[in-house]
Amino acid sequence: MLERLQEDLDFTTPHLLQFSLGNFICRQAIINVILTGRASPHVFNGFQKLTSEGGVQELLHGVLARSDIGYLHWNKEEVEHGRPLQVGSMLKTPKLPIWLCKINGTYSVLFSTNRLLLSDWKMEHIFDLYLYNGQPSQKTTMHLTIDTHSHHWEKHHWEESDPEKRFPSVEMAIRTKWEGAAISWNGALSFF
């Protein structure tokens, strides 16, 4: 088991836990081992080559197969600094319609009760997702309706150039999977 773990890691991840502000934070490799069974330290598909300053090529290890549970990521600061994390399709399209989401450093779960949602692209036109973040401020699971063929959300908010000012981060995370989707909160107030 330890040998397999070491094979999954690459030179970018010498430690699985990172100490920050008095707490230990799980590195991406720990999240990936929970989701996929492999401790790959990156969220892109497959492998990528990185050429260092000395011309040495290093191999970065990403996700090799679809997992039962997916992963979505959105971080406002990363986007503002022009370095958003690009999650590959292996994690964006899991076998079951359940995603662990890391949104601005906070974890939540996004899921559909329709197990067949990802088995047929036609089912992804208009569908419901549920969001739970476990924060004390969230009293119930949020019910969201996603419409991937109606782009009316852009028409109403064209005056703002920063999408983060126009839309909650949850919506931006969902749009990393369903680009351009209109998202209804079904009467509830949107949050983070």
PDB file of C-alpha atoms in Angstrom:
ATOM      1  CA  MET A   1       0.000   0.000   0.000  1.00  0.00           C
ATOM      2  CA  LEU A   2       2.763   2.463   0.909  1.00  0.00           C
ATOM      3  CA  GLU A   3       4.647   1.639  -2.304  1.00  0.00           C
ATOM      4  CA  ARG A   4       1.531   2.336  -4.391  1.00  0.00           C
ATOM      5  CA  LEU A   5       1.051   5.626  -2.579  1.00  0.00           C
ATOM      6  CA  GLN A   6       4.614   6.672  -3.341  1.00  0.00           C
ATOM      7  CA  GLU A   7       4.158   5.715  -7.013  1.00  0.00           C
ATOM      8  CA  ASP A   8       1.038   7.901  -7.255  1.00  0.00           C
ATOM      9  CA  LEU A   9       2.797  10.985  -5.900  1.00  0.00           C
ATOM     10  CA  ASP A  10       5.206  13.134  -7.874  1.00  0.00           C
ATOM     11  CA  PHE A  11       7.932  15.613  -6.992  1.00  0.00           C
ATOM     12  CA  THR A  12       5.382  18.390  -6.268  1.00  0.00           C
ATOM     13  CA  THR A  13       3.966  16.671  -3.178  1.00  0.00           C
ATOM     14  CA  PRO A  14       6.576  15.693  -0.583  1.00  0.00           C
ATOM     15  CA  HIS A  15       3.941  15.735   2.207  1.00  0.00           C
ATOM     16  CA  LEU A  16       0.294  14.711   2.275  1.00  0.00           C
ATOM     17  CA  LEU A  17      -0.630  17.202   4.979  1.00  0.00           C
ATOM     18  CA  GLN A  18       0.242  20.873   5.020  1.00  0.00           C
ATOM     19  CA  PHE A  19       0.486  22.894   8.229  1.00  0.00           C
ATOM     20  CA  SER A  20      -1.198  26.283   7.879  1.00  0.00           C
ATOM     21  CA  LEU A  21      -2.306  28.782  10.532  1.00  0.00           C
ATOM     22  CA  GLY A  22      -2.112  26.221  13.332  1.00  0.00           C
ATOM     23  CA  ASN A  23      -4.055  23.528  11.447  1.00  0.00           C
ATOM     24  CA  PHE A  24      -3.245  20.633   9.185  1.00  0.00           C
ATOM     25  CA  ILE A  25      -4.770  20.883   5.715  1.00  0.00           C
ATOM     26  CA  CYS A  26      -5.212  17.883   3.421  1.00  0.00           C
ATOM     27  CA  ARG A  27      -3.267  18.216   0.194  1.00  0.00           C
ATOM     28  CA  GLN A  28      -5.024  17.364  -3.084  1.00  0.00           C
ATOM     29  CA  ALA A  29      -3.426  13.891  -3.065  1.00  0.00           C
ATOM     30  CA  ILE A  30      -5.423  12.975   0.070  1.00  0.00           C
ATOM     31  CA  ILE A  31      -8.665  14.209  -1.514  1.00  0.00           C
ATOM     32  CA  ASN A  32      -7.896  12.235  -4.677  1.00  0.00           C
ATOM     33  CA  VAL A  33      -7.130   9.039  -2.768  1.00  0.00           C
ATOM     34  CA  ILE A  34     -10.523   9.365  -1.066  1.00  0.00           C
ATOM     35  CA  LEU A  35     -12.303  10.004  -4.382  1.00  0.00           C
ATOM     36  CA  THR A  36     -10.391   7.728  -6.749  1.00  0.00           C
ATOM     37  CA  GLY A  37      -8.322   5.322  -4.666  1.00  0.00           C
ATOM     38  CA  ARG A  38      -5.122   6.841  -6.111  1.00  0.00           C
ATOM     39  CA  ALA A  39      -3.049   9.568  -4.441  1.00  0.00           C
ATOM     40  CA  SER A  40      -2.401  11.620  -7.556  1.00  0.00           C
ATOM     41  CA  PRO A  41      -1.517  15.160  -6.467  1.00  0.00           C
ATOM     42  CA  HIS A  42      -3.228  16.923  -9.399  1.00  0.00           C
ATOM     43  CA  VAL A  43      -6.788  17.117 -10.757  1.00  0.00           C
ATOM     44  CA  PHE A  44      -6.101  17.098 -14.507  1.00  0.00           C
ATOM     45  CA  ASN A  45      -6.512  13.927 -16.593  1.00  0.00           C
ATOM     46  CA  GLY A  46      -3.505  11.628 -17.020  1.00  0.00           C
ATOM     47  CA  PHE A  47       0.066  12.879 -16.947  1.00  0.00           C
ATOM     48  CA  GLN A  48       1.645  16.173 -17.940  1.00  0.00           C
ATOM     49  CA  LYS A  49       5.298  16.953 -18.565  1.00  0.00           C
ATOM     50  CA  LEU A  50       6.891  19.926 -16.865  1.00  0.00           C
ATOM     51  CA  THR A  51      10.241  21.217 -18.029  1.00  0.00           C
ATOM     52  CA  SER A  52      12.293  22.748 -15.222  1.00  0.00           C
ATOM     53  CA  GLU A  53      14.771  25.634 -15.534  1.00  0.00           C
ATOM     54  CA  GLY A  54      17.638  23.243 -16.217  1.00  0.00           C
ATOM     55  CA  GLY A  55      15.756  21.606 -19.082  1.00  0.00           C
ATOM     56  CA  VAL A  56      14.914  18.514 -17.026  1.00  0.00           C
ATOM     57  CA  GLN A  57      11.486  17.092 -17.735  1.00  0.00           C
ATOM     58  CA  GLU A  58       9.437  16.003 -14.746  1.00  0.00           C
ATOM     59  CA  LEU A  59       6.199  14.036 -14.972  1.00  0.00           C
ATOM     60  CA  LEU A  60       3.162  15.406 -13.122  1.00  0.00           C
ATOM     61  CA  HIS A  61       0.616  12.789 -12.023  1.00  0.00           C
ATOM     62  CA  GLY A  62      -3.086  13.467 -12.573  1.00  0.00           C
ATOM     63  CA  VAL A  63      -6.262  11.408 -12.374  1.00  0.00           C
ATOM     64  CA  LEU A  64      -6.207   8.221 -14.460  1.00  0.00           C
ATOM     65  CA  ALA A  65      -9.836   7.028 -14.393  1.00  0.00           C
ATOM     66  CA  ARG A  66     -13.382   8.127 -13.639  1.00  0.00           C
ATOM     67  CA  SER A  67     -14.412   7.650 -10.051  1.00  0.00           C
ATOM     68  CA  ASP A  68     -17.773   7.097  -8.404  1.00  0.00           C
ATOM     69  CA  ILE A  69     -17.731  10.586  -6.855  1.00  0.00           C
ATOM     70  CA  GLY A  70     -16.509  13.669  -8.691  1.00  0.00           C
ATOM     71  CA  TYR A  71     -14.798  16.915  -7.788  1.00  0.00           C
ATOM     72  CA  LEU A  72     -15.477  20.535  -8.714  1.00  0.00           C
ATOM     73  CA  HIS A  73     -13.288  23.476  -7.752  1.00  0.00           C
ATOM     74  CA  TRP A  74     -13.729  27.257  -7.781  1.00  0.00           C
ATOM     75  CA  ASN A  75     -11.530  29.798  -6.045  1.00  0.00           C
ATOM     76  CA  LYS A  76     -12.066  33.510  -6.571  1.00  0.00           C
ATOM     77  CA  GLU A  77      -8.460  34.424  -5.678  1.00  0.00           C
ATOM     78  CA  GLU A  78      -7.021  31.888  -8.134  1.00  0.00           C
ATOM     79  CA  VAL A  79      -9.217  33.297 -10.902  1.00  0.00           C
ATOM     80  CA  GLU A  80      -8.275  36.891 -10.041  1.00  0.00           C
ATOM     81  CA  HIS A  81      -4.579  35.986 -10.242  1.00  0.00           C
ATOM     82  CA  GLY A  82      -5.045  34.219 -13.585  1.00  0.00           C
ATOM     83  CA  ARG A  83      -4.274  30.734 -12.307  1.00  0.00           C
ATOM     84  CA  PRO A  84      -7.567  28.872 -11.923  1.00  0.00           C
ATOM     85  CA  LEU A  85      -7.289  25.165 -11.186  1.00  0.00           C
ATOM     86  CA  GLN A  86      -8.398  23.128 -14.213  1.00  0.00           C
ATOM     87  CA  VAL A  87     -10.215  19.991 -13.091  1.00  0.00           C
ATOM     88  CA  GLY A  88     -10.173  17.283 -15.753  1.00  0.00           C
ATOM     89  CA  SER A  89     -13.179  15.442 -17.133  1.00  0.00           C
ATOM     90  CA  MET A  90     -12.330  12.302 -15.129  1.00  0.00           C
ATOM     91  CA  LEU A  91     -13.315  14.164 -11.937  1.00  0.00           C
ATOM     92  CA  LYS A  92     -15.958  16.439 -13.459  1.00  0.00           C
ATOM     93  CA  THR A  93     -17.896  13.474 -14.845  1.00  0.00           C
ATOM     94  CA  PRO A  94     -18.084  10.784 -12.158  1.00  0.00           C
ATOM     95  CA  LYS A  95     -20.000   7.519 -12.427  1.00  0.00           C
ATOM     96  CA  LEU A  96     -22.595   8.813  -9.941  1.00  0.00           C
ATOM     97  CA  PRO A  97     -23.967  12.389  -9.924  1.00  0.00           C
ATOM     98  CA  ILE A  98     -22.198  13.347  -6.692  1.00  0.00           C
ATOM     99  CA  TRP A  99     -19.419  15.936  -6.442  1.00  0.00           C
ATOM    100  CA  LEU A 100     -17.203  17.024  -3.610  1.00  0.00           C
ATOM    101  CA  CYS A 101     -16.818  20.768  -4.193  1.00  0.00           C
ATOM    102  CA  LYS A 102     -14.073  23.011  -2.917  1.00  0.00           C
ATOM    103  CA  ILE A 103     -15.385  26.549  -3.263  1.00  0.00           C
ATOM    104  CA  ASN A 104     -13.161  29.358  -1.994  1.00  0.00           C
ATOM    105  CA  GLY A 105     -11.511  26.930   0.435  1.00  0.00           C
ATOM    106  CA  THR A 106     -14.779  25.522   1.837  1.00  0.00           C
ATOM    107  CA  TYR A 107     -15.925  21.985   1.095  1.00  0.00           C
ATOM    108  CA  SER A 108     -19.504  21.123   0.208  1.00  0.00           C
ATOM    109  CA  VAL A 109     -21.379  18.315  -1.526  1.00  0.00           C
ATOM    110  CA  LEU A 110     -23.388  18.734  -4.712  1.00  0.00           C
ATOM    111  CA  PHE A 111     -25.586  15.865  -5.876  1.00  0.00           C
ATOM    112  CA  SER A 112     -28.543  14.809  -7.980  1.00  0.00           C
ATOM    113  CA  THR A 113     -31.169  12.281  -6.954  1.00  0.00           C
ATOM    114  CA  ASN A 114     -31.347  11.170 -10.604  1.00  0.00           C
ATOM    115  CA  ARG A 115     -28.698   8.423 -10.781  1.00  0.00           C
ATOM    116  CA  LEU A 116     -28.911   8.438 -14.584  1.00  0.00           C
ATOM    117  CA  LEU A 117     -28.099  12.154 -14.956  1.00  0.00           C
ATOM    118  CA  LEU A 118     -24.605  11.594 -16.357  1.00  0.00           C
ATOM    119  CA  SER A 119     -25.451   8.533 -18.446  1.00  0.00           C
ATOM    120  CA  ASP A 120     -27.206  10.451 -21.249  1.00  0.00           C
ATOM    121  CA  TRP A 121     -26.308  13.971 -22.376  1.00  0.00           C
ATOM    122  CA  LYS A 122     -29.994  14.710 -23.102  1.00  0.00           C
ATOM    123  CA  MET A 123     -30.733  14.429 -19.372  1.00  0.00           C
ATOM    124  CA  GLU A 124     -28.324  17.315 -18.761  1.00  0.00           C
ATOM    125  CA  HIS A 125     -30.578  19.956 -20.388  1.00  0.00           C
ATOM    126  CA  ILE A 126     -32.698  20.853 -17.347  1.00  0.00           C
ATOM    127  CA  PHE A 127     -32.109  19.032 -14.071  1.00  0.00           C
ATOM    128  CA  ASP A 128     -32.014  19.472 -10.317  1.00  0.00           C
ATOM    129  CA  LEU A 129     -28.985  19.477  -8.054  1.00  0.00           C
ATOM    130  CA  TYR A 130     -28.823  19.687  -4.281  1.00  0.00           C
ATOM    131  CA  LEU A 131     -26.108  21.441  -2.317  1.00  0.00           C
ATOM    132  CA  TYR A 132     -25.060  20.841   1.274  1.00  0.00           C
ATOM    133  CA  ASN A 133     -22.122  22.638   2.858  1.00  0.00           C
ATOM    134  CA  GLY A 134     -22.469  21.683   6.523  1.00  0.00           C
ATOM    135  CA  GLN A 135     -22.131  25.283   7.719  1.00  0.00           C
ATOM    136  CA  PRO A 136     -24.322  26.321  10.674  1.00  0.00           C
ATOM    137  CA  SER A 137     -25.895  29.038   8.505  1.00  0.00           C
ATOM    138  CA  GLN A 138     -27.309  26.424   6.109  1.00  0.00           C
ATOM    139  CA  LYS A 139     -30.487  25.056   7.691  1.00  0.00           C
ATOM    140  CA  THR A 140     -31.615  22.884   4.762  1.00  0.00           C
ATOM    141  CA  THR A 141     -30.111  21.320   1.662  1.00  0.00           C
ATOM    142  CA  MET A 142     -30.344  23.832  -1.180  1.00  0.00           C
ATOM    143  CA  HIS A 143     -32.370  22.828  -4.251  1.00  0.00           C
ATOM    144  CA  LEU A 144     -30.911  24.228  -7.490  1.00  0.00           C
ATOM    145  CA  THR A 145     -32.325  23.860 -10.999  1.00  0.00           C
ATOM    146  CA  ILE A 146     -29.752  23.827 -13.777  1.00  0.00           C
ATOM    147  CA  ASP A 147     -30.644  24.781 -17.350  1.00  0.00           C
ATOM    148  CA  THR A 148     -27.774  24.176 -19.759  1.00  0.00           C
ATOM    149  CA  HIS A 149     -29.592  25.478 -22.847  1.00  0.00           C
ATOM    150  CA  SER A 150     -30.820  28.842 -21.602  1.00  0.00           C
ATOM    151  CA  HIS A 151     -28.186  31.534 -21.399  1.00  0.00           C
ATOM    152  CA  HIS A 152     -30.410  34.285 -20.049  1.00  0.00           C
ATOM    153  CA  TRP A 153     -28.090  34.743 -17.048  1.00  0.00           C
ATOM    154  CA  GLU A 154     -25.578  36.616 -19.225  1.00  0.00           C
ATOM    155  CA  LYS A 155     -28.165  39.042 -20.637  1.00  0.00           C
ATOM    156  CA  HIS A 156     -29.263  40.287 -17.220  1.00  0.00           C
ATOM    157  CA  HIS A 157     -25.797  40.960 -15.872  1.00  0.00           C
ATOM    158  CA  TRP A 158     -23.803  42.244 -18.830  1.00  0.00           C
ATOM    159  CA  GLU A 159     -22.889  45.490 -17.085  1.00  0.00           C
ATOM    160  CA  GLU A 160     -20.470  43.806 -14.647  1.00  0.00           C
ATOM    161  CA  SER A 161     -17.221  42.487 -16.126  1.00  0.00           C
ATOM    162  CA  ASP A 162     -16.260  40.382 -13.072  1.00  0.00           C
ATOM    163  CA  PRO A 163     -18.335  37.176 -13.026  1.00  0.00           C
ATOM    164  CA  GLU A 164     -17.691  36.754  -9.281  1.00  0.00           C
ATOM    165  CA  LYS A 165     -19.520  40.026  -8.607  1.00  0.00           C
ATOM    166  CA  ARG A 166     -22.450  38.873 -10.711  1.00  0.00           C
ATOM    167  CA  PHE A 167     -22.822  35.291  -9.541  1.00  0.00           C
ATOM    168  CA  PRO A 168     -22.259  33.361  -6.316  1.00  0.00           C
ATOM    169  CA  SER A 169     -19.164  31.158  -6.225  1.00  0.00           C
ATOM    170  CA  VAL A 170     -21.391  28.065  -6.053  1.00  0.00           C
ATOM    171  CA  GLU A 171     -22.755  28.945  -9.476  1.00  0.00           C
ATOM    172  CA  MET A 172     -19.259  29.523 -10.835  1.00  0.00           C
ATOM    173  CA  ALA A 173     -18.189  26.080  -9.558  1.00  0.00           C
ATOM    174  CA  ILE A 174     -21.197  24.460 -11.255  1.00  0.00           C
ATOM    175  CA  ARG A 175     -20.334  26.269 -14.486  1.00  0.00           C
ATOM    176  CA  THR A 176     -16.896  24.648 -14.506  1.00  0.00           C
ATOM    177  CA  LYS A 177     -18.831  21.463 -15.370  1.00  0.00           C
ATOM    178  CA  TRP A 178     -21.801  22.957 -17.268  1.00  0.00           C
ATOM    179  CA  GLU A 179     -20.408  26.069 -18.951  1.00  0.00           C
ATOM    180  CA  GLY A 180     -22.980  28.802 -19.490  1.00  0.00           C
ATOM    181  CA  ALA A 181     -25.690  27.115 -17.440  1.00  0.00           C
ATOM    182  CA  ALA A 182     -28.525  29.165 -15.978  1.00  0.00           C
ATOM    183  CA  ILE A 183     -28.954  28.327 -12.297  1.00  0.00           C
ATOM    184  CA  SER A 184     -32.148  28.874 -10.340  1.00  0.00           C
ATOM    185  CA  TRP A 185     -32.104  28.840  -6.540  1.00  0.00           C
ATOM    186  CA  ASN A 186     -35.852  28.144  -6.600  1.00  0.00           C
ATOM    187  CA  GLY A 187     -36.753  31.102  -4.404  1.00  0.00           C
ATOM    188  CA  ALA A 188     -33.988  30.613  -1.824  1.00  0.00           C
ATOM    189  CA  LEU A 189     -31.315  33.224  -1.180  1.00  0.00           C
ATOM    190  CA  SER A 190     -28.017  32.378  -2.827  1.00  0.00           C
ATOM    191  CA  PHE A 191     -24.941  32.173  -0.644  1.00  0.00           C
ATOM    192  CA  PHE A 192     -21.164  31.887  -0.905  1.00  0.00           C
TER     193      PHE A 192
END
